PDB file of C-alpha atoms and ligand atoms in Angstrom:
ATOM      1  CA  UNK A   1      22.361 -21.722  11.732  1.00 40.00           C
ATOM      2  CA  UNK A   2      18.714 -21.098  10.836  1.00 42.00           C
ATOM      3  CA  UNK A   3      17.362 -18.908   8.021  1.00 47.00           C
ATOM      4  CA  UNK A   4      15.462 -16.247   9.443  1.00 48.00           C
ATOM      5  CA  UNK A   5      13.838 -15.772   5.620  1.00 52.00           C
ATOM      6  CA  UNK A   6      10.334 -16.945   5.153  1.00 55.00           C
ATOM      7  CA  UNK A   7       9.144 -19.023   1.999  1.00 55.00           C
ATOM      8  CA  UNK A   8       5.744 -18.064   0.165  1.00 55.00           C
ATOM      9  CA  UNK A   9       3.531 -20.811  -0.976  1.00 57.00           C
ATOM     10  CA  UNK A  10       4.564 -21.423  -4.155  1.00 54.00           C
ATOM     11  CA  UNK A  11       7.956 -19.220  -3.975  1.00 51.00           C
ATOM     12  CA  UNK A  12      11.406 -20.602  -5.046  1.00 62.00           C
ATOM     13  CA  UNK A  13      12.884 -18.486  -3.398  1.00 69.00           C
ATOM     14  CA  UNK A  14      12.939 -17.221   0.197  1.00 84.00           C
ATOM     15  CA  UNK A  15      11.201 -13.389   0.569  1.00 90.00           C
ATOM     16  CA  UNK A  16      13.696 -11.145   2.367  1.00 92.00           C
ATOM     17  CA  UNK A  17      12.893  -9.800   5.731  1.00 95.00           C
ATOM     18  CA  UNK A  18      10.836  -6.541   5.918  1.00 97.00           C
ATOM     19  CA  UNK A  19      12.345  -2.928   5.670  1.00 96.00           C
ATOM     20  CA  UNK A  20      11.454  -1.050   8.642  1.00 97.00           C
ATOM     21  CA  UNK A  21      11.648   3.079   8.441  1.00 96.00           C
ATOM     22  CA  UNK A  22      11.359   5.115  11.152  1.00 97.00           C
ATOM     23  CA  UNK A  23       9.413   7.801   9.953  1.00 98.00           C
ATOM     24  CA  UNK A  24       9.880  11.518  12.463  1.00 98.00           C
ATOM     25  CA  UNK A  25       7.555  13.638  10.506  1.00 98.00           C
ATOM     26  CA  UNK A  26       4.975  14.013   7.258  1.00 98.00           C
ATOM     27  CA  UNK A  27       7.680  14.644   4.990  1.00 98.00           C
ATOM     28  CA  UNK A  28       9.133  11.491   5.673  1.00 97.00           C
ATOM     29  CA  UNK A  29       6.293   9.551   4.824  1.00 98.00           C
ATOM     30  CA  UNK A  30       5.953  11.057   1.850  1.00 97.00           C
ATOM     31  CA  UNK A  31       9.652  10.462   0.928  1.00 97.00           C
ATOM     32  CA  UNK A  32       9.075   7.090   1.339  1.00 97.00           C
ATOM     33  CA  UNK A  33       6.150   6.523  -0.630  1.00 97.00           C
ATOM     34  CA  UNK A  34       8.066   8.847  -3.540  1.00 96.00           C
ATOM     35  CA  UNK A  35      10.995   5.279  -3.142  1.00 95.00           C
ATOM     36  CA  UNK A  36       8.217   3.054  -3.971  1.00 96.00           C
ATOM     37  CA  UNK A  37       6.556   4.862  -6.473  1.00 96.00           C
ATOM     38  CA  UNK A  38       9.254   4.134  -8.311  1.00 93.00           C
ATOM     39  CA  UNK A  39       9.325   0.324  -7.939  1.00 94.00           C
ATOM     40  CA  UNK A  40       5.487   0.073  -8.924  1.00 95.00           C
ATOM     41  CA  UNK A  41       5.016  -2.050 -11.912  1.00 93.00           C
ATOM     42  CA  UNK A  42       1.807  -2.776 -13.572  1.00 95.00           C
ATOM     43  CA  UNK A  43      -0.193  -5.334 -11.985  1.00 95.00           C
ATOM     44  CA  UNK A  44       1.253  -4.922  -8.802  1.00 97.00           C
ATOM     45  CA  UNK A  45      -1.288  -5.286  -5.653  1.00 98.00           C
ATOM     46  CA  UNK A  46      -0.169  -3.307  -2.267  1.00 98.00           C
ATOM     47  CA  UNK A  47      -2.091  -3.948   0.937  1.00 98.00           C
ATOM     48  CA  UNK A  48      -2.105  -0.607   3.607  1.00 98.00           C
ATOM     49  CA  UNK A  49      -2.564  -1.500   6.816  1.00 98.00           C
ATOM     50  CA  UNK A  50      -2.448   0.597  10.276  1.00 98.00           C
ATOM     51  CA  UNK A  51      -4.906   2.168  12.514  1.00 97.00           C
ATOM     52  CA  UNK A  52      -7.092   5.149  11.012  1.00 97.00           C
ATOM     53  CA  UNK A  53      -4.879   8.229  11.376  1.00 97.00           C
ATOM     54  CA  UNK A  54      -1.685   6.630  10.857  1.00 98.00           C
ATOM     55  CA  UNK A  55      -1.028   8.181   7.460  1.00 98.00           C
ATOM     56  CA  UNK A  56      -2.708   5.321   4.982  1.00 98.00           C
ATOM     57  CA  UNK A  57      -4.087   7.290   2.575  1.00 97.00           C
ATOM     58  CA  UNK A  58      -1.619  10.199   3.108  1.00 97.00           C
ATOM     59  CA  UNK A  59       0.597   7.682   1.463  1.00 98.00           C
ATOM     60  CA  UNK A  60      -1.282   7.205  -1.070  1.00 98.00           C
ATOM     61  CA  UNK A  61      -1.482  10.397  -2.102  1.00 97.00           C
ATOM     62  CA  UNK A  62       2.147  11.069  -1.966  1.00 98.00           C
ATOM     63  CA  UNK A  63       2.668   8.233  -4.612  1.00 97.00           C
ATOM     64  CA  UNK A  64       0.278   9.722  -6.891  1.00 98.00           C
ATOM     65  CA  UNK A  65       1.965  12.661  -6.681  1.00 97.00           C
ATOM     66  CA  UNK A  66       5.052  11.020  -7.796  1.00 97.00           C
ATOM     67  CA  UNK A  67       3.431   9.024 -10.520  1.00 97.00           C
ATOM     68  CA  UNK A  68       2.635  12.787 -12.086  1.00 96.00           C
ATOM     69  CA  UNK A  69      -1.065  12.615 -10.361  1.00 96.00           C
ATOM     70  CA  UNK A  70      -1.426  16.775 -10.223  1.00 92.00           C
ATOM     71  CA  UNK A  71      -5.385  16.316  -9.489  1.00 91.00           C
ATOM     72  CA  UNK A  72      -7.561  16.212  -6.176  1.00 90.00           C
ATOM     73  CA  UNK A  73      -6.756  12.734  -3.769  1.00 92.00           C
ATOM     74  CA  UNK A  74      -9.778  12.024  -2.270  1.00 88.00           C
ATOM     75  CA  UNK A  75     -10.094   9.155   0.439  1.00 87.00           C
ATOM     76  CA  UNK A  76     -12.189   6.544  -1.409  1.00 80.00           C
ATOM     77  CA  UNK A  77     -15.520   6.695   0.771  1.00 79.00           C
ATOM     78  CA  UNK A  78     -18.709   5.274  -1.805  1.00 71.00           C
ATOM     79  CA  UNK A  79     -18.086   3.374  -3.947  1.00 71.00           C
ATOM     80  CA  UNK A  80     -14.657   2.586  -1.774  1.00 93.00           C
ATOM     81  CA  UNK A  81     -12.940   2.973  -4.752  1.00 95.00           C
ATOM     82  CA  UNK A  82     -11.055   5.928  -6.827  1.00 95.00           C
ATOM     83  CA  UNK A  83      -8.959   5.488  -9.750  1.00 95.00           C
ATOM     84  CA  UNK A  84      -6.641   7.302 -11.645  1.00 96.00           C
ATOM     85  CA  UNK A  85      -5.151   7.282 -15.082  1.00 96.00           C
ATOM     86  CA  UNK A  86      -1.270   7.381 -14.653  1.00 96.00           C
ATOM     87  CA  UNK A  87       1.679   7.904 -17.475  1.00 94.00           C
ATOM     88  CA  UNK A  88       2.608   3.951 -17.023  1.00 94.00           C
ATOM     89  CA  UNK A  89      -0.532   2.444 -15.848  1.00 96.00           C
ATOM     90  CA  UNK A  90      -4.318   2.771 -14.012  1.00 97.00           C
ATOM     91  CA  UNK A  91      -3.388   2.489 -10.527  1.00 97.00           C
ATOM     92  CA  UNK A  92      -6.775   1.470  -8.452  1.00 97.00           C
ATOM     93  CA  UNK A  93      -7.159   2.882  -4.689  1.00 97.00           C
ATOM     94  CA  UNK A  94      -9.714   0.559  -2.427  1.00 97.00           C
ATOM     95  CA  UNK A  95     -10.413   1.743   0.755  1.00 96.00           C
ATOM     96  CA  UNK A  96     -12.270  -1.344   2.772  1.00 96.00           C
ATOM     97  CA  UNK A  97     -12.826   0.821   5.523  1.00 95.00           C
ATOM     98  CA  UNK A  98     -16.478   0.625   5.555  1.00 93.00           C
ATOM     99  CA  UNK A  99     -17.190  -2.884   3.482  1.00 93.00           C
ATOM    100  CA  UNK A 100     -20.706  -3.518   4.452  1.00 92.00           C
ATOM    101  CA  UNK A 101     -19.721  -7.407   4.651  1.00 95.00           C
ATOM    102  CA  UNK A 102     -16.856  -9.284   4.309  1.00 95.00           C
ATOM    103  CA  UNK A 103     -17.410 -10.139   0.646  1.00 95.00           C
ATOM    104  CA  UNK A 104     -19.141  -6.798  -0.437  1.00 94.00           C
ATOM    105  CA  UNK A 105     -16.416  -6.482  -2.198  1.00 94.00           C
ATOM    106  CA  UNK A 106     -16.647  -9.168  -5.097  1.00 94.00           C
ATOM    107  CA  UNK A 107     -20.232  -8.312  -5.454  1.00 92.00           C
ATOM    108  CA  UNK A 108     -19.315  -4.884  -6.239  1.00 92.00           C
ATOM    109  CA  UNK A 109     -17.190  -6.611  -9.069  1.00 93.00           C
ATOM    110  CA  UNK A 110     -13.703  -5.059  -8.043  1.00 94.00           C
ATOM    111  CA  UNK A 111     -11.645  -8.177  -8.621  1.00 94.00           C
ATOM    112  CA  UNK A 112     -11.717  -7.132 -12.059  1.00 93.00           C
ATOM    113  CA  UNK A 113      -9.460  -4.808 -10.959  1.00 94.00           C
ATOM    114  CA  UNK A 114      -7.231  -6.724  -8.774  1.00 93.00           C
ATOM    115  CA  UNK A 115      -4.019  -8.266 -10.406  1.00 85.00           C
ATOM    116  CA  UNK A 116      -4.688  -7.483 -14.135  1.00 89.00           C
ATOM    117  CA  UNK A 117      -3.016  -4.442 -15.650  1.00 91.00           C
ATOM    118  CA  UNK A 118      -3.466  -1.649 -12.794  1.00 96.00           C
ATOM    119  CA  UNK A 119      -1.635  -0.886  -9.878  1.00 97.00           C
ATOM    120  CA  UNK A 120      -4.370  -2.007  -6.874  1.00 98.00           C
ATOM    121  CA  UNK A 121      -3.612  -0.316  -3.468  1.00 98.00           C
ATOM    122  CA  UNK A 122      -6.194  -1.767  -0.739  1.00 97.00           C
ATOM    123  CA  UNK A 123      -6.371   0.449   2.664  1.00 97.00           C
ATOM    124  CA  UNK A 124      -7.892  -1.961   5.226  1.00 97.00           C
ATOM    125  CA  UNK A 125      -7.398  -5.386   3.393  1.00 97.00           C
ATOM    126  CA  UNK A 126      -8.084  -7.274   6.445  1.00 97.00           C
ATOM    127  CA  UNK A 127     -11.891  -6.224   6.198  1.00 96.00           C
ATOM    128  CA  UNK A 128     -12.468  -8.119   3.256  1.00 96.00           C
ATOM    129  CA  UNK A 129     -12.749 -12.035   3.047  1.00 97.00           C
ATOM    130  CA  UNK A 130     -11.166 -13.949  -0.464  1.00 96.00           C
ATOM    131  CA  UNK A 131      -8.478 -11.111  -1.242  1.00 97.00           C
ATOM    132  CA  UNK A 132      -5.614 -12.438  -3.306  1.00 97.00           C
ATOM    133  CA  UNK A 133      -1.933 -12.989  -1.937  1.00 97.00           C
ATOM    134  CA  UNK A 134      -0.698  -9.106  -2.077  1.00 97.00           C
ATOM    135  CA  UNK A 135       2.487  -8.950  -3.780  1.00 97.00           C
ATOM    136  CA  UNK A 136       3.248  -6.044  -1.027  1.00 98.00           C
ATOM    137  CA  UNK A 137       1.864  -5.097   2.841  1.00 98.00           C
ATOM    138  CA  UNK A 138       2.955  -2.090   4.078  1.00 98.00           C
ATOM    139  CA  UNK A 139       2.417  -1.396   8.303  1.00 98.00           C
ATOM    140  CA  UNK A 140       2.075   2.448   9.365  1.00 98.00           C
ATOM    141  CA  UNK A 141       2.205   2.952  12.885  1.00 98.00           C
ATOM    142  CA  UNK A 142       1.371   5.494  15.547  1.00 98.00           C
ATOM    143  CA  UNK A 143       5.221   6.438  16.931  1.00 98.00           C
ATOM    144  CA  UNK A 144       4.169   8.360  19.919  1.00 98.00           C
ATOM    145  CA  UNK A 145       7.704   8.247  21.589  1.00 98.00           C
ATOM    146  CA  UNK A 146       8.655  10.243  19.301  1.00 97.00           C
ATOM    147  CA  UNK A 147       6.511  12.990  18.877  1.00 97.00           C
ATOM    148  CA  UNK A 148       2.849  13.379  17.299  1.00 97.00           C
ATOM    149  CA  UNK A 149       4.347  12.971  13.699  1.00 97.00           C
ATOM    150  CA  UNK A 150       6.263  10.178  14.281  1.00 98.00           C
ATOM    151  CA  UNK A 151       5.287   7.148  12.501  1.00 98.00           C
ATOM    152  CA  UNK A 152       6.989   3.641  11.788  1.00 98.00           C
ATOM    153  CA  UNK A 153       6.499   1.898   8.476  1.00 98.00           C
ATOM    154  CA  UNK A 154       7.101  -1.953   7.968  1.00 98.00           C
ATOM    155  CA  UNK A 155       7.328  -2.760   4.144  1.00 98.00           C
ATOM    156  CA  UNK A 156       7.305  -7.089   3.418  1.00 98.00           C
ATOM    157  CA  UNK A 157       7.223  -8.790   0.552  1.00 98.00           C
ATOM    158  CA  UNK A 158       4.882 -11.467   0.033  1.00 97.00           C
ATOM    159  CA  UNK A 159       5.503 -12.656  -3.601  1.00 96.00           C
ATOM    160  CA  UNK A 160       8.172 -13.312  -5.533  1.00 95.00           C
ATOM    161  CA  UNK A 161       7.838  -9.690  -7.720  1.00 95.00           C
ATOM    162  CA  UNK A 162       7.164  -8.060  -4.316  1.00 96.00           C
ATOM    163  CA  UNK A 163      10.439  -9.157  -3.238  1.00 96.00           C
ATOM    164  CA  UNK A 164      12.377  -7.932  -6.155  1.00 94.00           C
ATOM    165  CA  UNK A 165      10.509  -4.588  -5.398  1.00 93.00           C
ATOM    166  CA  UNK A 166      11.856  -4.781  -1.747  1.00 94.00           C
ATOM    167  CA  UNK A 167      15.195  -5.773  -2.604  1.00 93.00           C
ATOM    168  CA  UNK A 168      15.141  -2.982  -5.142  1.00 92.00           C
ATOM    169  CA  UNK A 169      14.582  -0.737  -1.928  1.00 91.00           C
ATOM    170  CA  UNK A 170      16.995  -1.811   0.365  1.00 90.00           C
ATOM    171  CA  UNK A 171      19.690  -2.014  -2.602  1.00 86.00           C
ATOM    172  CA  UNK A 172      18.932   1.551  -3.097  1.00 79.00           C
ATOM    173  CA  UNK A 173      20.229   1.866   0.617  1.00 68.00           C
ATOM    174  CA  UNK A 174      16.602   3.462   0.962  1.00 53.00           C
ATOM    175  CA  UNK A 175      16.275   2.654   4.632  1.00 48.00           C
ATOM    176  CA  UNK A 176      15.865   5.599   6.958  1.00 38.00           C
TER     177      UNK A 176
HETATM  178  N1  LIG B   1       4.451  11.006   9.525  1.00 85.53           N
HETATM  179  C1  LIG B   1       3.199  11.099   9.035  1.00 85.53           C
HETATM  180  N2  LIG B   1       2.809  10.246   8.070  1.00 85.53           N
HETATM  181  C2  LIG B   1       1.558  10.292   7.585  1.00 85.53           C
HETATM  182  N3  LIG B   1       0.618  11.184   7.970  1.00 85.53           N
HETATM  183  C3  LIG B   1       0.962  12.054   8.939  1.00 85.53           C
HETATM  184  C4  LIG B   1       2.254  12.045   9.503  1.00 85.53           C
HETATM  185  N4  LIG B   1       2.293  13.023  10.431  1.00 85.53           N
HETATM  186  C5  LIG B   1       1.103  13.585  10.455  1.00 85.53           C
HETATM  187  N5  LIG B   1       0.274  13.032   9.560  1.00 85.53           N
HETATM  188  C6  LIG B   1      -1.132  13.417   9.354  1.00 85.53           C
HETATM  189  O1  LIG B   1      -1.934  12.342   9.811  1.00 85.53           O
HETATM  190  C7  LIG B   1      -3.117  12.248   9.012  1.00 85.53           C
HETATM  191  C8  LIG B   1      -3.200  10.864   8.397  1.00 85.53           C
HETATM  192  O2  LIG B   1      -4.463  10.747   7.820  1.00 85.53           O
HETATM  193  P1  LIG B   1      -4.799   9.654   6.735  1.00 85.53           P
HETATM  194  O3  LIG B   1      -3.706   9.575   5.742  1.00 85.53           O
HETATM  195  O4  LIG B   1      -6.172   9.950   6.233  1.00 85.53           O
HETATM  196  O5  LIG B   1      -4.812   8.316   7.609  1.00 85.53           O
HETATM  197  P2  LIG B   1      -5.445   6.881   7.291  1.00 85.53           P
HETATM  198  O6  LIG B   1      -5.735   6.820   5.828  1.00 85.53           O
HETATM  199  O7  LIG B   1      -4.389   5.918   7.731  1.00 85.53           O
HETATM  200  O8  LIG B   1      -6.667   6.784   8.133  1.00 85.53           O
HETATM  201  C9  LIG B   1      -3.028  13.339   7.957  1.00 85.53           C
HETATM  202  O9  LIG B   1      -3.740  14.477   8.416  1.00 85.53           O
HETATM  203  C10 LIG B   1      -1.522  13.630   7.890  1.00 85.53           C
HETATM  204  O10 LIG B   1      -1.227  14.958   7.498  1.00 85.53           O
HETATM  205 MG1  LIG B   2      -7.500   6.306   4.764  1.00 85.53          MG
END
């Protein structure tokens, strides 16, 4: 019988399979994102990925709130990059959107914030070149069978503490 896990460079372990939520409406969304807030530990790097509109930085915003965030959640738009002081840790929001190149984003000096203490949450990762292994990618997509809200999310675990986040999730029986 084969394994359908998958093995990360490096991993002992095999990474479990993605969580997949079917997501009708807003509220959903930010349900979800209230699960994972939850599961965020310092250090922690999540890629957002998903075509503009599907609800990427809505996300975002919903975890804030979670984290105790009460302030404005603005889209990071110059310098692609908001942060915000949270009760447990600095939790860093990229949006790669409109990286001038590839690599814009080193010269701009955020790996500093990348994988040291913060939280880093990248919108549009695949824009920039040299990124490190996430430890999370979450999918949103369009749903349009059903209905205008409808979205689908695909959470996968690409590190070892990503999959203890993941597992975390689907022990919690999270899945919608
Ligand atoms: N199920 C849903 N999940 C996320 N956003 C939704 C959903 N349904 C409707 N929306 C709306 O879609 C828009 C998503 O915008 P935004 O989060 O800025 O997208 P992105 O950052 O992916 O470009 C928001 O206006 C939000 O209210
Ligand atoms: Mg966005």
């Amino acid at each position: 019988m084969s394994d359908p896990a998958t093995t990360a460079p490096g991993a002992a372990a095999p990474l479990p399979e993605p969580l997949v939520y079917a997501l009708p409406d807003l509220g959903a969304t930010q349900a979800l994102a209230r699960r994972l807030a939850g599961r965020l530990e310092p250090g922690l790097l999540l890629f957002l990925s998903g075509d503009l509109g599907a609800g990427k930085t809505t996300f975002v915003r919903a975890l804030l709130r979670a984290l105790g965030f009460e302030g404005r959640v603005k889209s990071p738009s110059f310098p692609l990059l908001e942060s915000y002081e949270l009760s447990r840790f600095r939790l860093y929001h990229f949006d790669f959107y409109r990286l001038s190149s590839d690599k814009a984003w080193l010269d701009a000096g955020f790996d500093e914030f990348i994988g040291g203490r913060g939280v880093a949450v990248i919108e549009w990762p695949e824009r920039a070149a040299g990124l490190p292994r996430p430890d999370l990618r979450l999918r949103l997509d369009f749903d349009p069978a059903h209905g205008e809200q409808a979205r689908v999310a695909r959470l996968e675990a690409a590190s070892v503490r990503g999959a203890a986040c993941l597992n975390a999730l689907r022990t919690a029986g999270d899945a919608c």
